[in-house]
mmCIF file of C-alpha atoms in Angstrom:
data_model
loop_
_atom_site.group_PDB
_atom_site.id
_atom_site.type_symbol
_atom_site.label_atom_id
_atom_site.label_comp_id
_atom_site.label_asym_id
_atom_site.label_seq_id
_atom_site.Cartn_x
_atom_site.Cartn_y
_atom_site.Cartn_z
ATOM 1 C CA UNK A 1 -4.744 122.940 111.167
ATOM 2 C CA UNK A 2 -1.414 122.398 112.916
ATOM 3 C CA UNK A 3 1.503 121.844 110.533
ATOM 4 C CA UNK A 4 3.286 118.546 110.851
ATOM 5 C CA UNK A 5 6.945 118.666 111.616
ATOM 6 C CA UNK A 6 9.306 116.088 110.070
ATOM 7 C CA UNK A 7 10.504 113.454 112.444
ATOM 8 C CA UNK A 8 14.123 113.702 113.446
ATOM 9 C CA UNK A 9 16.327 111.078 114.978
ATOM 10 C CA UNK A 10 17.993 111.939 118.183
ATOM 11 C CA UNK A 11 21.759 111.259 118.499
ATOM 12 C CA UNK A 12 21.055 108.205 120.597
ATOM 13 C CA UNK A 13 18.694 106.869 117.930
ATOM 14 C CA UNK A 14 21.325 107.458 115.215
ATOM 15 C CA UNK A 15 23.835 105.410 117.188
ATOM 16 C CA UNK A 16 21.353 102.602 117.731
ATOM 17 C CA UNK A 17 20.420 102.528 114.036
ATOM 18 C CA UNK A 18 24.043 102.536 112.939
ATOM 19 C CA UNK A 19 24.837 99.710 115.317
ATOM 20 C CA UNK A 20 22.204 97.458 113.757
ATOM 21 C CA UNK A 21 24.578 96.487 110.936
ATOM 22 C CA UNK A 22 27.347 95.782 113.410
ATOM 23 C CA UNK A 23 25.113 93.555 115.487
ATOM 24 C CA UNK A 24 23.469 91.688 112.626
ATOM 25 C CA UNK A 25 26.545 91.275 110.380
ATOM 26 C CA UNK A 26 29.609 91.272 112.667
ATOM 27 C CA UNK A 27 31.885 89.401 110.241
ATOM 28 C CA UNK A 28 31.336 91.951 107.452
ATOM 29 C CA UNK A 29 31.964 94.805 109.872
ATOM 30 C CA UNK A 30 35.193 93.244 111.120
ATOM 31 C CA UNK A 31 36.451 92.575 107.594
ATOM 32 C CA UNK A 32 35.630 96.132 106.483
ATOM 33 C CA UNK A 33 37.497 97.600 109.438
ATOM 34 C CA UNK A 34 40.412 95.250 108.817
ATOM 35 C CA UNK A 35 40.636 96.295 105.158
ATOM 36 C CA UNK A 36 40.699 99.976 106.053
ATOM 37 C CA UNK A 37 43.345 99.355 108.712
ATOM 38 C CA UNK A 38 45.549 97.402 106.287
ATOM 39 C CA UNK A 39 45.228 100.127 103.647
ATOM 40 C CA UNK A 40 46.196 102.878 106.079
ATOM 41 C CA UNK A 41 49.082 100.806 107.471
ATOM 42 C CA UNK A 42 50.379 100.112 103.949
ATOM 43 C CA UNK A 43 50.341 103.810 103.039
ATOM 44 C CA UNK A 44 52.111 104.745 106.262
ATOM 45 C CA UNK A 45 54.734 102.046 105.630
ATOM 46 C CA UNK A 46 55.389 103.235 102.068
ATOM 47 C CA UNK A 47 55.820 106.826 103.226
ATOM 48 C CA UNK A 48 58.051 105.762 106.112
ATOM 49 C CA UNK A 49 60.326 103.577 103.989
ATOM 50 C CA UNK A 50 60.632 106.249 101.307
ATOM 51 C CA UNK A 51 61.452 108.957 103.832
ATOM 52 C CA UNK A 52 64.028 106.748 105.501
ATOM 53 C CA UNK A 53 65.726 105.895 102.189
ATOM 54 C CA UNK A 54 65.733 109.544 101.156
ATOM 55 C CA UNK A 55 67.300 110.556 104.466
ATOM 56 C CA UNK A 56 69.974 107.847 104.111
ATOM 57 C CA UNK A 57 70.819 109.055 100.609
ATOM 58 C CA UNK A 58 71.029 112.672 101.775
ATOM 59 C CA UNK A 59 73.400 111.659 104.568
ATOM 60 C CA UNK A 60 75.517 109.653 102.126
ATOM 61 C CA UNK A 61 75.761 112.586 99.715
ATOM 62 C CA UNK A 62 76.698 114.928 102.547
ATOM 63 C CA UNK A 63 79.408 112.523 103.680
ATOM 64 C CA UNK A 64 80.794 111.738 100.231
ATOM 65 C CA UNK A 65 80.447 115.217 98.784
ATOM 66 C CA UNK A 66 78.858 116.311 95.530
ATOM 67 C CA UNK A 67 81.956 118.060 94.171
ATOM 68 C CA UNK A 68 83.543 115.001 92.531
ATOM 69 C CA UNK A 69 83.887 115.178 88.732
ATOM 70 C CA UNK A 70 85.260 112.434 86.487
ATOM 71 C CA UNK A 71 86.933 112.674 83.104
ATOM 72 C CA UNK A 72 86.962 109.668 80.765
ATOM 73 C CA UNK A 73 87.728 109.137 77.059
ATOM 74 C CA UNK A 74 84.685 109.561 74.860
ATOM 75 C CA UNK A 75 83.737 107.891 71.590
ATOM 76 C CA UNK A 76 85.214 109.485 68.430
ATOM 77 C CA UNK A 77 83.067 109.738 65.320
ATOM 78 C CA UNK A 78 85.352 107.371 63.427
ATOM 79 C CA UNK A 79 84.717 104.578 65.906
ATOM 80 C CA UNK A 80 88.345 104.326 67.096
ATOM 81 C CA UNK A 81 89.206 104.116 70.770
ATOM 82 C CA UNK A 82 89.841 107.556 72.277
ATOM 83 C CA UNK A 83 92.700 108.141 74.695
ATOM 84 C CA UNK A 84 93.439 110.875 77.195
ATOM 85 C CA UNK A 85 96.795 112.609 76.761
ATOM 86 C CA UNK A 86 99.578 111.522 79.103
ATOM 87 C CA UNK A 87 99.639 115.058 80.591
ATOM 88 C CA UNK A 88 95.871 115.223 81.166
ATOM 89 C CA UNK A 89 96.204 114.915 84.943
ATOM 90 C CA UNK A 90 98.712 117.724 85.301
ATOM 91 C CA UNK A 91 96.699 119.971 82.988
ATOM 92 C CA UNK A 92 93.503 119.384 84.950
ATOM 93 C CA UNK A 93 95.371 120.103 88.170
ATOM 94 C CA UNK A 94 96.131 123.623 86.917
ATOM 95 C CA UNK A 95 92.450 124.601 86.917
ATOM 96 C CA UNK A 96 92.133 127.159 89.706
ATOM 97 C CA UNK A 97 89.184 125.830 91.768
ATOM 98 C CA UNK A 98 90.356 122.187 91.523
ATOM 99 C CA UNK A 99 91.523 121.078 94.957
ATOM 100 C CA UNK A 100 92.711 117.542 94.180
ATOM 101 C CA UNK A 101 93.301 115.299 91.156
ATOM 102 C CA UNK A 102 93.799 111.556 90.962
ATOM 103 C CA UNK A 103 93.485 108.880 88.308
ATOM 104 C CA UNK A 104 93.353 105.220 87.349
ATOM 105 C CA UNK A 105 94.567 103.565 84.175
ATOM 106 C CA UNK A 106 92.891 100.430 82.877
ATOM 107 C CA UNK A 107 95.030 97.447 81.863
ATOM 108 C CA UNK A 108 92.906 95.782 79.213
ATOM 109 C CA UNK A 109 94.953 92.608 78.815
ATOM 110 C CA UNK A 110 95.585 91.830 82.489
ATOM 111 C CA UNK A 111 93.398 89.341 84.378
ATOM 112 C CA UNK A 112 93.185 88.357 88.035
ATOM 113 C CA UNK A 113 92.935 84.799 89.374
ATOM 114 C CA UNK A 114 92.732 83.336 92.850
ATOM 115 C CA UNK A 115 95.489 80.847 92.008
ATOM 116 C CA UNK A 116 97.268 79.302 89.053
ATOM 117 C CA UNK A 117 94.759 76.439 88.755
ATOM 118 C CA UNK A 118 91.861 78.635 87.596
ATOM 119 C CA UNK A 119 91.066 78.356 83.846
ATOM 120 C CA UNK A 120 92.102 81.462 81.903
ATOM 121 C CA UNK A 121 88.536 82.077 80.675
ATOM 122 C CA UNK A 122 87.190 82.411 84.243
ATOM 123 C CA UNK A 123 88.289 85.982 84.924
ATOM 124 C CA UNK A 124 85.371 86.800 87.224
ATOM 125 C CA UNK A 125 84.779 90.144 85.506
ATOM 126 C CA UNK A 126 87.563 91.790 87.527
ATOM 127 C CA UNK A 127 89.378 94.729 85.948
ATOM 128 C CA UNK A 128 92.991 95.613 86.701
ATOM 129 C CA UNK A 129 93.784 99.304 87.153
ATOM 130 C CA UNK A 130 96.947 101.246 87.798
ATOM 131 C CA UNK A 131 96.081 103.605 90.644
ATOM 132 C CA UNK A 132 97.563 106.782 92.030
ATOM 133 C CA UNK A 133 98.357 106.803 95.737
ATOM 134 C CA UNK A 134 95.874 109.657 96.392
ATOM 135 C CA UNK A 135 92.966 107.881 94.657
ATOM 136 C CA UNK A 136 91.220 106.705 97.819
ATOM 137 C CA UNK A 137 91.032 110.208 99.264
ATOM 138 C CA UNK A 138 89.784 111.625 95.962
ATOM 139 C CA UNK A 139 86.832 109.239 95.575
ATOM 140 C CA UNK A 140 86.040 108.903 99.294
ATOM 141 C CA UNK A 141 86.586 105.126 99.361
ATOM 142 C CA UNK A 142 87.030 103.381 102.705
ATOM 143 C CA UNK A 143 89.130 100.380 103.627
ATOM 144 C CA UNK A 144 87.447 97.250 104.925
ATOM 145 C CA UNK A 145 90.776 95.740 105.925
ATOM 146 C CA UNK A 146 94.478 96.233 105.357
ATOM 147 C CA UNK A 147 96.142 99.390 104.080
ATOM 148 C CA UNK A 148 96.147 101.523 100.943
ATOM 149 C CA UNK A 149 98.929 101.892 98.393
ATOM 150 C CA UNK A 150 101.698 104.359 99.167
ATOM 151 C CA UNK A 151 104.886 105.545 97.534
ATOM 152 C CA UNK A 152 106.771 102.447 98.654
ATOM 153 C CA UNK A 153 104.221 99.645 98.187
ATOM 154 C CA UNK A 154 103.101 101.112 94.873
ATOM 155 C CA UNK A 155 106.429 100.023 93.359
ATOM 156 C CA UNK A 156 106.111 96.391 94.396
ATOM 157 C CA UNK A 157 103.694 93.565 93.476
ATOM 158 C CA UNK A 158 100.941 94.613 95.876
ATOM 159 C CA UNK A 159 97.238 95.006 95.124
ATOM 160 C CA UNK A 160 94.155 96.514 96.740
ATOM 161 C CA UNK A 161 90.894 94.768 95.852
ATOM 162 C CA UNK A 162 87.472 96.364 95.452
ATOM 163 C CA UNK A 163 84.617 95.009 97.542
ATOM 164 C CA UNK A 164 83.037 92.885 94.797
ATOM 165 C CA UNK A 165 86.403 91.774 93.436
ATOM 166 C CA UNK A 166 87.411 90.456 96.854
ATOM 167 C CA UNK A 167 84.150 88.505 97.146
ATOM 168 C CA UNK A 168 84.581 86.935 93.705
ATOM 169 C CA UNK A 169 88.134 85.917 94.524
ATOM 170 C CA UNK A 170 87.171 84.563 97.932
ATOM 171 C CA UNK A 171 89.416 87.006 99.769
ATOM 172 C CA UNK A 172 87.946 87.954 103.126
ATOM 173 C CA UNK A 173 90.736 90.034 104.585
ATOM 174 C CA UNK A 174 94.056 91.460 103.479
ATOM 175 C CA UNK A 175 97.250 89.922 104.835
ATOM 176 C CA UNK A 176 100.864 89.338 103.891
ATOM 177 C CA UNK A 177 100.068 85.679 103.163
ATOM 178 C CA UNK A 178 97.108 86.480 100.912
ATOM 179 C CA UNK A 179 98.106 86.571 97.255
ATOM 180 C CA UNK A 180 96.389 86.648 93.863
ATOM 181 C CA UNK A 181 97.738 86.013 90.383
ATOM 182 C CA UNK A 182 97.767 89.002 87.999
ATOM 183 C CA UNK A 183 99.021 88.503 84.468
ATOM 184 C CA UNK A 184 101.129 85.525 85.558
ATOM 185 C CA UNK A 185 102.724 87.261 88.567
ATOM 186 C CA UNK A 186 101.827 86.911 92.238
ATOM 187 C CA UNK A 187 100.621 90.075 93.984
ATOM 188 C CA UNK A 188 100.176 90.398 97.735
ATOM 189 C CA UNK A 189 96.712 91.602 98.799
ATOM 190 C CA UNK A 190 97.534 94.800 100.627
ATOM 191 C CA UNK A 191 93.960 95.932 101.319
ATOM 192 C CA UNK A 192 90.260 95.418 100.617
ATOM 193 C CA UNK A 193 87.917 98.352 100.003
ATOM 194 C CA UNK A 194 84.348 98.935 101.050
ATOM 195 C CA UNK A 195 81.755 99.724 98.371
ATOM 196 C CA UNK A 196 82.526 103.036 96.648
ATOM 197 C CA UNK A 197 79.192 104.751 95.832
ATOM 198 C CA UNK A 198 80.758 107.552 93.794
ATOM 199 C CA UNK A 199 83.153 105.254 91.918
ATOM 200 C CA UNK A 200 81.324 101.929 91.428
ATOM 201 C CA UNK A 201 83.892 100.861 88.820
ATOM 202 C CA UNK A 202 86.335 100.344 91.694
ATOM 203 C CA UNK A 203 84.110 97.714 93.317
ATOM 204 C CA UNK A 204 85.156 95.142 90.703
ATOM 205 C CA UNK A 205 88.736 96.376 90.427
ATOM 206 C CA UNK A 206 92.180 95.139 91.356
ATOM 207 C CA UNK A 207 94.256 98.256 92.012
ATOM 208 C CA UNK A 208 98.035 98.161 91.717
ATOM 209 C CA UNK A 209 100.509 100.988 92.074
ATOM 210 C CA UNK A 210 101.199 103.181 89.047
ATOM 211 C CA UNK A 211 104.973 102.363 88.961
ATOM 212 C CA UNK A 212 104.372 98.638 89.487
ATOM 213 C CA UNK A 213 101.823 98.587 86.658
ATOM 214 C CA UNK A 214 104.385 100.138 84.313
ATOM 215 C CA UNK A 215 107.283 97.912 85.345
ATOM 216 C CA UNK A 216 105.477 94.580 85.747
ATOM 217 C CA UNK A 217 102.244 94.709 83.711
ATOM 218 C CA UNK A 218 103.186 96.764 80.661
ATOM 219 C CA UNK A 219 101.019 99.782 81.519
ATOM 220 C CA UNK A 220 101.409 102.627 78.984
ATOM 221 C CA UNK A 221 100.901 105.416 81.535
ATOM 222 C CA UNK A 222 97.685 106.862 80.057
ATOM 223 C CA UNK A 223 94.890 107.509 82.562
ATOM 224 C CA UNK A 224 91.471 106.165 81.630
ATOM 225 C CA UNK A 225 89.563 107.965 84.406
ATOM 226 C CA UNK A 226 90.581 111.187 86.131
ATOM 227 C CA UNK A 227 88.882 112.163 89.384
ATOM 228 C CA UNK A 228 88.782 115.787 90.521
ATOM 229 C CA UNK A 229 87.500 117.523 93.626
ATOM 230 C CA UNK A 230 86.601 121.198 93.273
ATOM 231 C CA UNK A 231 85.270 123.984 95.432
ATOM 232 C CA UNK A 232 81.540 123.357 95.814
ATOM 233 C CA UNK A 233 80.449 126.676 94.346
ATOM 234 C CA UNK A 234 82.814 126.298 91.367
ATOM 235 C CA UNK A 235 81.802 122.776 90.288
ATOM 236 C CA UNK A 236 79.655 123.938 87.309
ATOM 237 C CA UNK A 237 82.444 126.217 86.085
ATOM 238 C CA UNK A 238 85.054 123.481 86.390
ATOM 239 C CA UNK A 239 82.752 121.003 84.672
ATOM 240 C CA UNK A 240 82.407 123.337 81.696
ATOM 241 C CA UNK A 241 86.183 123.510 81.054
ATOM 242 C CA UNK A 242 87.328 120.033 82.063
ATOM 243 C CA UNK A 243 86.936 118.486 78.622
ATOM 244 C CA UNK A 244 88.907 121.164 76.811
ATOM 245 C CA UNK A 245 91.573 121.182 79.522
ATOM 246 C CA UNK A 246 92.075 117.418 79.644
ATOM 247 C CA UNK A 247 92.328 117.088 75.870
ATOM 248 C CA UNK A 248 92.778 120.491 74.174
ATOM 249 C CA UNK A 249 93.259 118.952 70.722
ATOM 250 C CA UNK A 250 90.010 116.958 70.819
ATOM 251 C CA UNK A 251 87.681 118.115 73.615
ATOM 252 C CA UNK A 252 84.780 116.376 71.871
ATOM 253 C CA UNK A 253 86.478 113.041 72.641
ATOM 254 C CA UNK A 254 86.207 113.585 76.400
ATOM 255 C CA UNK A 255 83.275 112.785 78.660
ATOM 256 C CA UNK A 256 82.816 114.696 81.915
ATOM 257 C CA UNK A 257 80.375 113.436 84.527
ATOM 258 C CA UNK A 258 79.319 114.125 88.074
ATOM 259 C CA UNK A 259 78.822 110.799 89.920
ATOM 260 C CA UNK A 260 76.580 112.325 92.565
ATOM 261 C CA UNK A 261 74.074 113.149 89.805
ATOM 262 C CA UNK A 262 73.485 109.414 89.352
ATOM 263 C CA UNK A 263 72.648 109.065 93.047
ATOM 264 C CA UNK A 264 70.338 112.079 92.838
ATOM 265 C CA UNK A 265 68.626 110.492 89.831
ATOM 266 C CA UNK A 266 68.049 107.329 91.837
ATOM 267 C CA UNK A 267 66.531 109.466 94.565
ATOM 268 C CA UNK A 268 64.187 111.179 92.089
ATOM 269 C CA UNK A 269 63.163 107.811 90.643
ATOM 270 C CA UNK A 270 62.453 106.524 94.127
ATOM 271 C CA UNK A 271 60.291 109.529 94.925
ATOM 272 C CA UNK A 272 58.306 109.075 91.698
ATOM 273 C CA UNK A 273 57.783 105.399 92.469
ATOM 274 C CA UNK A 274 56.640 106.268 95.984
ATOM 275 C CA UNK A 275 54.136 108.760 94.584
ATOM 276 C CA UNK A 276 52.766 106.093 92.283
ATOM 277 C CA UNK A 277 52.376 103.650 95.161
ATOM 278 C CA UNK A 278 50.616 106.265 97.260
ATOM 279 C CA UNK A 279 48.231 107.029 94.408
ATOM 280 C CA UNK A 280 47.401 103.364 93.955
ATOM 281 C CA UNK A 281 47.002 102.940 97.694
ATOM 282 C CA UNK A 282 44.644 105.904 97.906
ATOM 283 C CA UNK A 283 42.502 104.526 95.075
ATOM 284 C CA UNK A 284 42.426 101.082 96.661
ATOM 285 C CA UNK A 285 41.521 102.581 100.065
ATOM 286 C CA UNK A 286 38.749 104.661 98.516
#
């Protein structure tokens, strides 16, 4: 007796059979294809946006540099307010690999107003700092308009506003006619900064010259933040000795940070979030 062979569909028959569902239920087929297309497009978009943001951050770090270190007063165990020594800047500048040093000093009791009709309580969250003339180069800040403080203007009532501070005060551009009121005295707006990614505290700052802050605003001369630029390969070594150098008597009352680490942390968080979205997208697509 001749053995029976199992029937097999030819390729043409497979195509015809598979097309039955498409012919009999076209709406379901279209919706299924549309869902798959949307899922794939969403995953591609997430990957593209993440890659673009990561590339922008890498370019920003390359442009700004990752060798900026900051020194600020820490928190003593007794709860009192710590203070950097008056000679902290010069001592930090003696560290071999340090290429540049600059600083700002916070004026706690000084407030900034657009004019003399603003209520005293409406300070706008703007902080007044005494600033060294080489600060802008140290932190990589850029001017939106006007000029930066120099040896001459730093002795007179002139101010440079951070990006957010200028917006809150309604100052669009710097000019000789543009003035703001600081601690009861009129200061000419010399310049307006762009956003400073590595020194975000400057975005809400009003920066006056170090001599002018002493003579006109009662500044005590103590820096509250010191900015240093070091040789790239020596940054870890400099970071390890900055605290003891800035305040030899109480190195535990000094905080040393690397601002670029915060940007790198944001990048890592963004990558983790992107991975989560991709995982969810893959599950939804499946």
